[in-house]
Short mmCIF file of C-alpha atoms in Angstrom, two decimals:
data_model
loop_
_atom_site.label_atom_id
_atom_site.label_comp_id
_atom_site.label_asym_id
_atom_site.label_seq_id
_atom_site.Cartn_x
_atom_site.Cartn_y
_atom_site.Cartn_z
CA MET A 1 77.16 68.09 71.26
CA GLN A 2 80.62 66.60 71.73
CA GLN A 3 81.84 66.97 75.28
CA PRO A 4 85.17 68.90 75.53
CA ILE A 5 87.44 66.11 76.67
CA VAL A 6 91.13 66.65 75.76
CA LYS A 7 93.38 66.82 78.76
CA GLN A 8 93.20 67.55 82.49
CA GLY A 9 94.81 70.38 84.40
CA ARG A 10 97.08 69.92 87.33
CA GLY A 11 95.93 67.38 89.93
CA GLY A 12 93.22 66.08 87.61
CA ARG A 13 91.29 69.31 87.76
CA PRO A 14 89.73 70.82 84.68
CA LYS A 15 92.00 73.57 83.39
CA VAL A 16 89.17 76.08 83.37
CA THR A 17 86.06 76.32 85.56
CA VAL A 18 83.24 78.48 84.18
CA MET A 19 80.74 79.69 86.77
CA ILE A 20 77.20 80.62 85.66
CA ILE A 21 75.18 82.33 88.43
CA THR A 22 71.48 82.39 87.94
CA TYR A 23 68.22 83.38 89.57
CA ASN A 24 65.00 83.08 87.64
CA HIS A 25 66.80 83.04 84.29
CA ALA A 26 64.87 80.14 82.83
CA LYS A 27 64.15 82.16 79.71
CA TYR A 28 67.85 82.66 78.95
CA LEU A 29 69.76 79.98 80.84
CA ALA A 30 69.95 77.36 78.07
CA GLN A 31 71.57 79.85 75.69
CA ALA A 32 74.18 80.75 78.35
CA ILE A 33 75.08 77.09 78.96
CA GLU A 34 75.14 76.22 75.28
CA SER A 35 77.46 79.18 74.49
CA VAL A 36 79.99 77.68 76.93
CA LEU A 37 79.60 74.12 75.68
CA ALA A 38 80.21 75.39 72.15
CA GLN A 39 83.75 76.55 73.03
CA LYS A 40 86.46 74.98 70.90
CA THR A 41 89.43 74.28 73.17
CA ASP A 42 92.42 71.99 73.50
CA PHE A 43 91.78 71.62 77.25
CA THR A 44 88.95 70.48 79.47
CA PHE A 45 86.62 72.79 81.29
CA ALA A 46 83.82 72.37 83.71
CA ILE A 47 80.66 74.48 84.13
CA HIS A 48 79.40 75.22 87.63
CA VAL A 49 75.83 76.50 87.58
CA ILE A 50 75.00 78.25 90.85
CA ASP A 51 71.24 78.61 91.11
CA ASP A 52 69.86 80.77 93.91
CA CYS A 53 66.61 78.84 94.51
CA SER A 54 64.91 79.91 91.27
CA THR A 55 61.12 79.58 91.08
CA ASP A 56 60.66 79.81 87.32
CA GLY A 57 61.87 76.41 86.21
CA ALA A 58 65.57 77.28 85.88
CA GLN A 59 66.47 74.48 88.31
CA ASP A 60 64.98 71.91 85.90
CA ILE A 61 67.12 73.27 83.10
CA VAL A 62 70.24 73.02 85.23
CA ARG A 63 69.51 69.41 86.21
CA ASP A 64 68.77 68.51 82.59
CA TYR A 65 72.14 69.76 81.36
CA ALA A 66 73.91 68.09 84.29
CA ALA A 67 72.35 64.76 83.29
CA ARG A 68 73.25 65.22 79.61
CA TYR A 69 76.83 66.35 80.36
CA PRO A 70 77.94 64.52 83.45
CA GLY A 71 81.24 65.74 84.88
CA VAL A 72 81.08 68.86 82.72
CA VAL A 73 77.94 70.63 83.88
CA LYS A 74 77.78 70.57 87.68
CA PRO A 75 74.70 71.95 89.46
CA PHE A 76 74.86 73.83 92.76
CA ILE A 77 71.32 74.67 93.78
CA ASN A 78 70.62 76.67 96.96
CA LYS A 79 67.92 75.32 99.22
CA LYS A 80 66.84 78.88 99.95
CA ASN A 81 67.36 82.21 98.27
CA ILE A 82 70.45 83.98 99.64
CA GLY A 83 70.83 86.79 97.19
CA ASN A 84 67.52 88.02 95.76
CA LYS A 85 68.30 91.45 94.28
CA VAL A 86 71.88 91.54 95.63
CA THR A 87 73.57 88.58 94.01
CA GLN A 88 77.02 88.74 95.67
CA LYS A 89 76.30 86.12 98.37
CA ASN A 90 75.35 83.65 95.64
CA PHE A 91 78.38 84.71 93.62
CA TYR A 92 80.66 84.21 96.64
CA ARG A 93 79.19 80.76 97.25
CA GLY A 94 79.92 79.80 93.65
CA PHE A 95 83.37 81.36 93.76
CA CYS A 96 84.29 78.96 96.54
CA THR A 97 83.56 75.98 94.24
CA LEU A 98 85.91 77.00 91.46
CA ASP A 99 88.85 74.63 91.19
CA GLY A 100 90.29 75.17 87.71
CA ASP A 101 93.67 76.77 86.95
CA TYR A 102 91.61 79.51 85.29
CA ILE A 103 88.11 80.75 86.02
CA ALA A 104 85.51 82.55 83.96
CA PHE A 105 82.06 83.96 84.77
CA LEU A 106 78.65 84.34 83.21
CA GLU A 107 75.34 85.45 84.56
CA GLY A 108 72.48 83.27 83.40
CA ASP A 109 70.98 85.99 81.22
CA ASP A 110 74.21 86.65 79.29
CA TYR A 111 76.16 84.48 76.86
CA TRP A 112 79.35 84.11 74.85
CA ALA A 113 79.21 85.08 71.17
CA SER A 114 82.28 83.28 69.86
CA PRO A 115 83.39 79.61 70.18
CA ASP A 116 87.01 80.81 70.25
CA ARG A 117 86.66 83.14 73.22
CA LEU A 118 87.87 80.77 75.96
CA GLN A 119 90.77 79.32 73.92
CA ALA A 120 92.10 82.78 73.02
CA HIS A 121 92.04 83.89 76.69
CA VAL A 122 93.69 80.81 78.12
CA ALA A 123 96.38 80.64 75.39
CA PHE A 124 97.37 84.24 76.18
CA LEU A 125 97.49 83.68 79.91
CA ASP A 126 99.52 80.47 79.48
CA ALA A 127 102.09 82.46 77.47
CA ASN A 128 102.17 85.60 79.65
CA PRO A 129 102.62 84.92 83.40
CA ASP A 130 102.70 88.64 84.21
CA PHE A 131 99.01 88.89 83.25
CA VAL A 132 96.31 87.80 85.70
CA ALA A 133 93.32 88.11 83.43
CA CYS A 134 91.94 88.55 79.94
CA ALA A 135 88.91 90.53 78.84
CA ASN A 136 87.18 91.17 75.56
CA ASN A 137 84.65 93.70 74.29
CA THR A 138 80.97 93.01 74.84
CA ILE A 139 77.81 93.68 72.88
CA LYS A 140 74.88 95.07 74.84
CA VAL A 141 71.49 94.05 73.57
CA TYR A 142 68.06 95.32 74.76
CA GLU A 143 65.40 92.71 75.09
CA ASP A 144 62.58 95.24 74.66
CA GLY A 145 64.15 96.66 71.47
CA SER A 146 64.30 100.14 72.96
CA LYS A 147 67.82 100.58 71.56
CA GLU A 148 69.89 99.01 68.86
CA PRO A 149 72.63 96.59 70.02
CA HIS A 150 75.93 98.35 70.53
CA LEU A 151 79.37 97.82 71.99
CA PHE A 152 79.27 97.94 75.78
CA MET A 153 82.51 100.05 75.76
CA GLU A 154 84.50 101.88 73.22
CA PRO A 155 87.57 99.92 72.08
CA TYR A 156 90.57 100.81 74.21
CA LEU A 157 93.59 102.27 72.52
CA LYS A 158 95.85 99.91 74.47
CA ASP A 159 95.66 96.23 75.23
CA ALA A 160 97.25 96.06 78.69
CA HIS A 161 95.47 97.54 81.75
CA GLU A 162 96.57 97.85 85.38
CA ILE A 163 94.90 98.18 88.77
CA GLY A 164 95.07 101.99 88.96
CA GLU A 165 93.09 102.36 85.76
CA LEU A 166 90.42 99.93 87.10
CA ILE A 167 90.15 101.83 90.41
CA MET A 168 89.62 105.13 88.58
CA LEU A 169 87.17 103.35 86.27
CA SER A 170 89.03 104.52 83.17
CA SER A 171 89.22 100.79 82.34
CA PHE A 172 86.11 98.70 82.79
CA PHE A 173 85.15 95.18 81.61
CA HIS A 174 81.86 93.35 81.78
CA ALA A 175 81.79 90.18 83.88
CA SER A 176 80.90 88.06 80.84
CA SER A 177 84.15 89.07 79.14
CA LEU A 178 86.60 88.06 81.87
CA THR A 179 88.86 85.05 82.42
CA PHE A 180 91.09 85.05 85.53
CA ARG A 181 93.97 83.03 86.89
CA ASN A 182 92.61 81.21 89.93
CA VAL A 183 94.84 83.20 92.31
CA PHE A 184 92.69 82.58 95.40
CA ARG A 185 92.57 78.76 95.04
CA GLY A 186 89.45 78.32 97.19
CA LYS A 187 90.51 80.90 99.80
CA VAL A 188 88.13 83.52 98.49
CA PRO A 189 88.21 86.90 100.30
CA ARG A 190 85.02 87.47 102.23
CA TYR A 191 84.95 90.95 100.83
CA LEU A 192 83.62 89.42 97.59
CA ARG A 193 80.37 88.47 99.34
CA SER A 194 79.67 92.10 100.24
CA PRO A 195 76.65 93.77 98.58
CA LEU A 196 79.08 96.50 97.56
CA SER A 197 81.17 94.10 95.52
CA CYS A 198 80.54 93.38 91.82
CA ASP A 199 82.47 92.56 88.64
CA ILE A 200 84.61 95.69 88.72
CA PHE A 201 85.75 95.01 92.28
CA ILE A 202 86.28 91.34 91.59
CA THR A 203 88.56 92.50 88.73
CA ILE A 204 90.35 94.92 91.08
CA ALA A 205 90.90 92.10 93.59
CA HIS A 206 92.64 90.04 90.91
CA ALA A 207 94.52 92.98 89.36
CA GLN A 208 96.69 93.15 92.50
CA HIS A 209 98.47 90.12 91.03
CA GLY A 210 99.06 91.25 87.44
CA LYS A 211 97.90 93.07 84.36
CA ILE A 212 94.77 92.53 82.25
CA ARG A 213 94.89 91.89 78.53
CA PHE A 214 92.06 93.39 76.50
CA PHE A 215 90.87 91.91 73.22
CA PRO A 216 88.76 94.33 71.12
CA GLU A 217 86.62 91.54 69.61
CA PRO A 218 83.04 91.43 70.98
CA TRP A 219 83.11 87.82 72.14
CA SER A 220 80.37 88.13 74.81
CA VAL A 221 76.84 89.53 75.02
CA TYR A 222 75.28 91.48 77.92
CA ARG A 223 71.50 91.33 77.89
CA ALA A 224 69.63 94.32 79.34
CA HIS A 225 66.11 93.46 80.46
CA ALA A 226 63.52 94.43 83.05
CA GLY A 227 64.77 91.91 85.58
CA GLY A 228 68.39 93.06 85.57
CA LEU A 229 69.70 94.75 88.72
CA PHE A 230 72.18 97.15 87.13
CA SER A 231 70.26 97.49 83.84
CA ASN A 232 67.51 99.40 85.63
CA MET A 233 69.56 101.33 88.18
CA SER A 234 69.22 105.07 87.80
CA GLU A 235 72.35 107.15 87.33
CA THR A 236 71.88 108.78 90.74
CA LYS A 237 71.72 105.44 92.54
CA GLY A 238 74.62 104.20 90.43
CA TRP A 239 76.86 107.14 91.49
CA MET A 240 75.97 106.56 95.18
CA TRP A 241 76.63 102.85 94.82
CA ASN A 242 80.03 103.49 93.13
CA ILE A 243 81.10 105.90 95.86
CA ASP A 244 80.19 103.51 98.65
CA SER A 245 81.74 100.54 96.83
CA LEU A 246 85.01 102.34 96.12
CA ARG A 247 85.31 103.36 99.83
CA ALA A 248 84.70 99.74 100.91
CA CYS A 249 87.28 98.41 98.40
CA ASN A 250 89.82 101.00 99.54
CA ARG A 251 89.46 99.77 103.14
CA TRP A 252 89.71 96.12 102.06
CA LEU A 253 92.93 96.81 100.15
CA ARG A 254 94.28 98.51 103.29
CA TYR A 255 94.71 101.89 101.60
CA ARG A 256 97.53 100.66 99.35
CA TYR A 257 96.14 102.58 96.40
CA VAL A 258 95.13 105.80 98.09
CA PRO A 259 95.81 108.26 95.23
CA GLN A 260 93.68 106.28 92.76
CA PHE A 261 90.80 105.61 95.19
CA THR A 262 90.60 109.16 96.49
CA LYS A 263 90.55 110.61 92.99
CA SER A 264 87.89 108.19 91.80
CA ILE A 265 85.72 108.76 94.86
CA TYR A 266 85.70 112.57 94.75
CA HIS A 267 85.10 112.42 90.98
CA TYR A 268 81.93 110.43 91.49
CA CYS A 269 80.95 112.77 94.31
CA ASP A 270 81.29 115.66 91.84
CA ARG A 271 79.00 113.92 89.37
CA LEU A 272 76.47 113.06 92.03
CA LEU A 273 76.39 116.52 93.58
CA LEU A 274 76.00 118.19 90.16
CA ASN A 275 73.45 115.85 88.61
CA GLY A 276 71.88 113.75 91.42
CA ARG A 277 68.07 113.65 91.39
CA GLU A 278 66.01 113.84 94.59
CA GLU A 279 63.30 111.59 93.13
CA ASP A 280 65.97 108.83 92.82
CA GLY A 281 66.85 108.97 96.49
CA PHE A 282 69.32 111.86 96.58
CA THR A 283 67.65 113.62 99.46
CA PRO A 284 69.00 116.80 101.13
CA GLU A 285 70.43 114.64 103.92
CA LYS A 286 72.21 112.49 101.35
CA ARG A 287 73.56 115.65 99.66
CA ARG A 288 75.11 116.88 102.89
CA TYR A 289 76.56 113.46 103.53
CA TYR A 290 78.23 113.15 100.12
CA GLU A 291 79.45 116.76 100.23
CA GLY A 292 81.32 115.81 103.38
CA VAL A 293 82.71 112.66 101.68
CA ARG A 294 83.85 114.70 98.73
CA ARG A 295 85.54 117.32 100.90
CA ARG A 296 87.45 114.77 102.98
CA TYR A 297 88.69 112.70 100.03
CA ARG A 298 89.73 115.76 98.05
CA ILE A 299 91.83 117.05 100.94
CA TRP A 300 93.40 113.59 101.45
CA GLU A 301 94.22 113.20 97.75
CA LYS A 302 95.95 116.55 97.45
CA ALA A 303 97.89 116.12 100.70
CA TYR A 304 99.00 112.59 99.86
CA ARG A 305 100.22 113.59 96.40
CA TRP A 306 102.16 116.59 97.60
CA MET A 307 103.80 114.58 100.38
CA ASP A 308 104.62 111.75 97.97
CA VAL A 309 106.35 113.96 95.38
CA TRP A 310 108.17 115.99 98.07
CA LEU A 311 109.59 112.90 99.80
CA ALA A 312 110.67 111.37 96.48
CA LYS A 313 112.39 114.58 95.40
CA TRP A 314 114.38 115.10 98.56
CA ILE A 315 115.02 111.56 99.88
CA PRO A 316 117.73 109.86 97.81
CA GLY A 317 116.61 106.57 96.24
CA ARG A 318 112.93 106.96 97.14
CA ARG A 319 110.57 106.47 94.20
CA ALA A 320 107.25 108.29 94.28
CA ARG A 321 104.32 105.92 94.61
CA THR A 322 102.39 108.19 92.24
CA SER A 323 105.10 108.09 89.57
CA GLY A 324 104.09 106.94 86.13
CA ALA A 325 101.36 109.53 86.15
CA THR A 326 100.07 111.68 83.26
CA LEU A 327 100.55 115.37 84.04
CA ASN A 328 97.87 117.60 82.54
CA LEU A 329 99.76 120.93 82.70
CA GLY A 330 97.75 124.11 82.53
CA ALA A 331 94.57 122.10 82.93
CA GLY A 332 92.25 125.01 83.90
CA LEU A 333 88.70 123.67 84.01
CA ARG A 334 89.63 120.85 81.60
CA GLY A 335 90.56 118.38 84.36
CA TRP A 336 90.55 114.67 83.52
CA VAL A 337 90.13 112.05 86.22
CA PRO A 338 93.03 109.70 85.29
CA TYR A 339 95.55 112.59 85.16
CA VAL A 340 97.28 114.83 87.62
CA ASN A 341 95.64 118.13 86.75
CA VAL A 342 97.97 121.09 87.31
CA ASP A 343 97.21 124.81 87.13
CA ILE A 344 98.39 128.10 88.60
CA ARG A 345 94.84 129.06 89.57
CA ARG A 346 93.39 127.83 92.87
CA ASP A 347 89.80 128.52 91.87
CA VAL A 348 89.72 125.67 89.30
CA ASP A 349 90.32 123.04 92.03
CA ALA A 350 93.36 121.59 90.34
CA ASP A 351 95.05 118.53 91.83
CA MET A 352 98.27 120.55 92.25
CA VAL A 353 98.67 124.33 92.15
CA VAL A 354 102.01 125.02 90.45
CA ASP A 355 103.43 128.06 88.63
CA LEU A 356 105.12 126.31 85.73
CA GLU A 357 107.09 129.41 84.74
CA HIS A 358 109.00 129.15 88.02
CA THR A 359 111.52 126.37 88.30
CA PRO A 360 112.32 123.87 89.64
CA TRP A 361 109.04 122.04 89.38
CA PRO A 362 107.95 120.02 92.40
CA TRP A 363 108.08 116.58 90.78
CA PRO A 364 111.08 114.28 91.17
CA ASP A 365 113.21 113.06 88.26
CA ASN A 366 111.55 110.61 85.80
CA TYR A 367 108.11 111.05 87.36
CA ALA A 368 105.71 111.30 84.42
CA LYS A 369 105.04 108.73 81.71
CA GLU A 370 102.98 111.26 79.71
CA VAL A 371 102.43 115.00 79.71
CA LYS A 372 99.59 116.99 78.16
CA PHE A 373 99.48 120.68 77.28
CA GLU A 374 95.98 121.28 75.95
CA ARG A 375 95.81 124.88 74.73
CA SER A 376 97.93 125.99 77.63
CA LEU A 377 101.61 126.13 76.56
CA GLU A 378 101.02 129.22 74.43
CA HIS A 379 100.09 131.04 77.63
CA MET A 380 103.50 130.43 79.29
CA GLY A 381 107.14 131.23 78.75
CA GLY A 382 106.86 134.52 76.91
CA ASP A 383 110.59 135.21 77.05
CA LEU A 384 113.02 132.64 75.73
CA LYS A 385 114.96 132.26 79.00
CA THR A 386 111.80 131.20 80.87
CA PHE A 387 110.71 128.93 78.10
CA GLN A 388 114.08 127.16 78.02
CA GLY A 389 113.86 126.64 81.80
CA MET A 390 110.45 125.07 81.36
CA MET A 391 111.73 122.73 78.65
CA ARG A 392 114.61 121.64 80.90
CA GLU A 393 112.22 120.87 83.71
CA LEU A 394 109.87 119.08 81.37
CA TYR A 395 112.75 116.88 80.29
CA ARG A 396 113.83 116.21 83.84
CA VAL A 397 110.45 115.07 85.19
CA CYS A 398 109.67 112.85 82.18
CA GLN A 399 110.53 109.16 82.14
CA PRO A 400 112.64 107.81 79.26
CA GLY A 401 110.28 107.20 76.33
CA ALA A 402 107.57 109.48 77.79
CA LYS A 403 105.24 111.17 75.36
CA ILE A 404 104.28 114.82 75.42
CA LYS A 405 101.01 115.76 73.68
CA ILE A 406 100.57 119.43 72.86
CA VAL A 407 97.52 121.23 71.44
CA ALA A 408 98.25 124.92 70.76
CA LYS A 409 96.46 127.74 68.94
CA HIS A 410 97.87 128.60 65.55
CA PRO A 411 99.57 132.05 65.69
CA GLN A 412 97.86 133.07 62.38
CA HIS A 413 94.38 132.68 63.85
CA ASN A 414 92.12 135.18 65.59
CA ALA A 415 91.79 132.80 68.54
CA PHE A 416 95.51 133.46 69.19
CA LEU A 417 95.79 137.07 67.99
CA TYR A 418 92.80 138.39 69.98
CA ASP A 419 93.69 136.52 73.17
CA PRO A 420 95.93 138.79 75.31
CA THR A 421 97.00 135.86 77.49
CA CYS A 422 98.76 134.14 74.52
CA VAL A 423 102.42 135.06 74.92
CA ARG A 424 104.27 132.26 73.13
CA VAL A 425 104.07 130.88 69.57
CA VAL A 426 104.08 127.07 69.89
CA SER A 427 104.74 125.33 66.58
CA PRO A 428 106.63 122.33 65.19
CA ILE A 429 109.41 124.69 64.08
CA LEU A 430 109.91 126.00 67.64
CA LEU A 431 109.77 122.58 69.26
CA GLY A 432 112.06 121.15 66.60
CA LEU A 433 114.84 123.34 68.06
CA PHE A 434 114.79 121.10 71.16
CA ASP A 435 115.40 117.96 69.05
CA GLY A 436 118.88 116.55 69.83
CA LEU A 437 119.44 115.78 66.11
CA ALA A 438 118.08 119.01 64.68
CA PRO A 439 120.59 121.07 62.73
CA SER A 440 121.20 124.71 63.62
CA PRO A 441 123.86 126.03 61.29
CA ALA A 442 123.58 129.64 62.52
CA ASP A 443 124.17 128.62 66.15
CA PRO A 444 127.25 126.65 67.19
CA GLN A 445 125.32 125.46 70.31
CA PRO A 446 121.71 124.61 69.36
CA LEU A 447 118.94 124.89 71.99
CA ALA A 448 118.71 121.10 72.49
CA ARG A 449 122.39 120.75 73.32
CA ARG A 450 122.54 124.03 75.24
CA ASN A 451 119.72 122.82 77.53
CA LYS A 452 120.81 119.14 77.46
CA VAL A 453 117.36 117.95 76.33
CA ASP A 454 116.16 115.81 73.44
CA PHE A 455 112.52 115.89 72.31
CA GLU A 456 111.76 114.22 68.99
CA ILE A 457 108.63 115.26 67.09
CA ILE A 458 106.91 111.97 66.19
CA GLU A 459 103.59 113.37 65.07
CA ARG A 460 102.31 116.76 63.89
CA THR A 461 98.85 117.72 62.69
CA VAL A 462 97.38 121.04 61.56
CA ILE A 463 93.65 121.53 62.10
CA LEU A 464 92.17 123.47 59.20
CA ASP A 465 89.17 125.77 59.46
CA GLU A 466 86.38 125.81 56.92
CA PRO A 467 86.21 126.09 53.96
CA TYR A 468 89.81 124.90 53.76
CA LYS A 469 89.11 121.66 55.64
CA SER A 470 86.51 120.58 53.17
CA GLN A 471 88.71 121.63 50.21
CA PHE A 472 91.62 119.62 51.62
CA GLN A 473 89.47 116.51 52.23
CA SER A 474 88.11 116.71 48.67
CA GLY A 475 91.58 117.08 47.12
CA MET A 476 91.03 120.58 45.89
CA LEU A 477 93.68 121.90 48.29
CA SER A 478 97.07 120.20 48.38
CA PRO A 479 99.22 119.92 51.54
CA GLU A 480 101.75 122.34 50.01
CA SER A 481 99.07 124.92 49.25
CA ALA A 482 97.56 124.56 52.74
CA GLY A 483 100.99 125.19 54.20
CA ARG A 484 101.53 128.35 52.17
CA LEU A 485 98.08 129.67 53.02
CA ALA A 486 98.69 128.99 56.71
CA GLU A 487 101.83 131.15 56.62
CA THR A 488 100.33 134.07 54.69
CA THR A 489 96.57 134.12 55.46
CA LEU A 490 94.67 134.52 58.69
CA ASN A 491 92.23 131.87 59.99
CA VAL A 492 93.25 129.08 57.71
CA CYS A 493 94.46 126.85 60.60
CA SER A 494 92.99 126.93 64.10
CA GLU A 495 95.54 124.81 66.00
CA PHE A 496 98.60 122.58 65.99
CA GLN A 497 98.53 119.08 67.50
CA ILE A 498 102.07 117.91 68.22
CA GLU A 499 103.41 114.80 69.92
CA LEU A 500 106.97 114.61 71.27
CA LEU A 501 109.00 111.60 72.35
CA VAL A 502 111.48 112.02 75.19
CA HIS A 503 114.97 110.53 74.56
CA LYS A 504 116.90 109.76 77.70
CA PRO A 505 119.81 109.94 77.60
CA ALA A 506 119.84 112.67 74.99
CA ARG A 507 121.01 111.36 71.67
CA GLY A 508 123.32 114.37 71.30
CA ALA A 509 124.64 113.30 67.92
CA PRO A 510 125.92 115.90 65.47
CA ALA A 511 123.35 117.47 63.24
CA VAL A 512 122.28 115.39 60.33
CA PRO A 513 123.30 117.12 57.04
CA GLY A 514 120.34 118.25 55.01
CA ARG A 515 117.81 117.76 57.83
CA THR A 516 115.43 120.70 58.22
CA PRO A 517 113.12 121.66 61.00
CA ALA A 518 109.63 120.13 60.92
CA PRO A 519 107.47 122.09 58.43
CA ILE A 520 104.23 123.73 59.36
#
């Protein structure tokens, strides 16, 4: 195979150093090394193979490749095993050898599936200095054939991810998929040798310095087999490990990301306390311990968030550290970990207890980047005065360009008619009245201008019940006929799904002649 010799990085270093850590991976190691050597790049790279005193012949494979590719494949073989089941000490040792401008990782039982993977990552990082890493999707394969190969994660809807999403584990990337800027330059934090550190926490350590670009292509392969540490970890042990690891990482980062860590920690405590199995080590003593952890972190998270929004609202010029959040308003029992779950009821353990019908709301101006009302807005603002006050507050707390996603029961459905708590019809026609460009010929001062708000409907969907859904999909029912039926017949449509875009400042232009409110 042709050695990848094109140009050197700064100071004569290879531009990229790829680290392969291995222990008793003789069966797979050649494929891992070959998948790196097969990369088509316009820069040089080196491969550091860190072997933790393997006993299965893996060392011979490493030395053979080093002899065949001198200066490219570099062996680092431990004289004694320092990792065994916990590989982080070996990983840390290898991390200290990395001298490229960019660094990438592989374990000896994984491999890269595309020869273009490294070039795509480095080209993007070269062109985007505000990003610290690239990741791609990964295929998980099962050596024993117990399951069909599948994507390790569902493709993300966005391609840029930040540290808060990593901490709350709403963004996660496999180690084989990552390429980082070499931000530590040999001064590797000793935290990364902790048994409680792994690929997610290595990613968090780098994400302090920039965003992460995600490519949806499956350019790497994660092999699950009997010898893998995490492949065979039970869910119960995994939850306990995640909780302990998140707490350690929170301390190492000196509590700079308290809201995200506290929420992630108590969420995993909830999963553990609900589903933990005693036969997997979740003893009564462990249960009491993690109940205490959950209680402490839940109290801290709520107290911190309330203090943060209160200070930002009343101290001029102070920006809330928790701003940029997604507010899940009227969450009830439908709480989501990445969001600020808000409800009037205390018994649902919401993140913030707020009566949304009473204004002003507690959040400072321009706080939220997104707001969700999931089957909740129809239960609020029964009289128009209250509803207008809510819309003004919603506009105030949203950032410019924020999106508001609303799911509401259709008023011509039994789910709405037979629910005595439904007090407000929520439809595109109603919300269109708060559009700054919507005409209102019967009213010289339309609701949008009267309330100084501007919400543009950018998406609307009506969910049809059967048999109308099947008839619509087959073409037997036209959109016009479905609309007429929804207006005149019960139980044709179950709900509206509406998305609004917040315009700040309000466009406030005169009404556009001929423009009509959004149809049902």
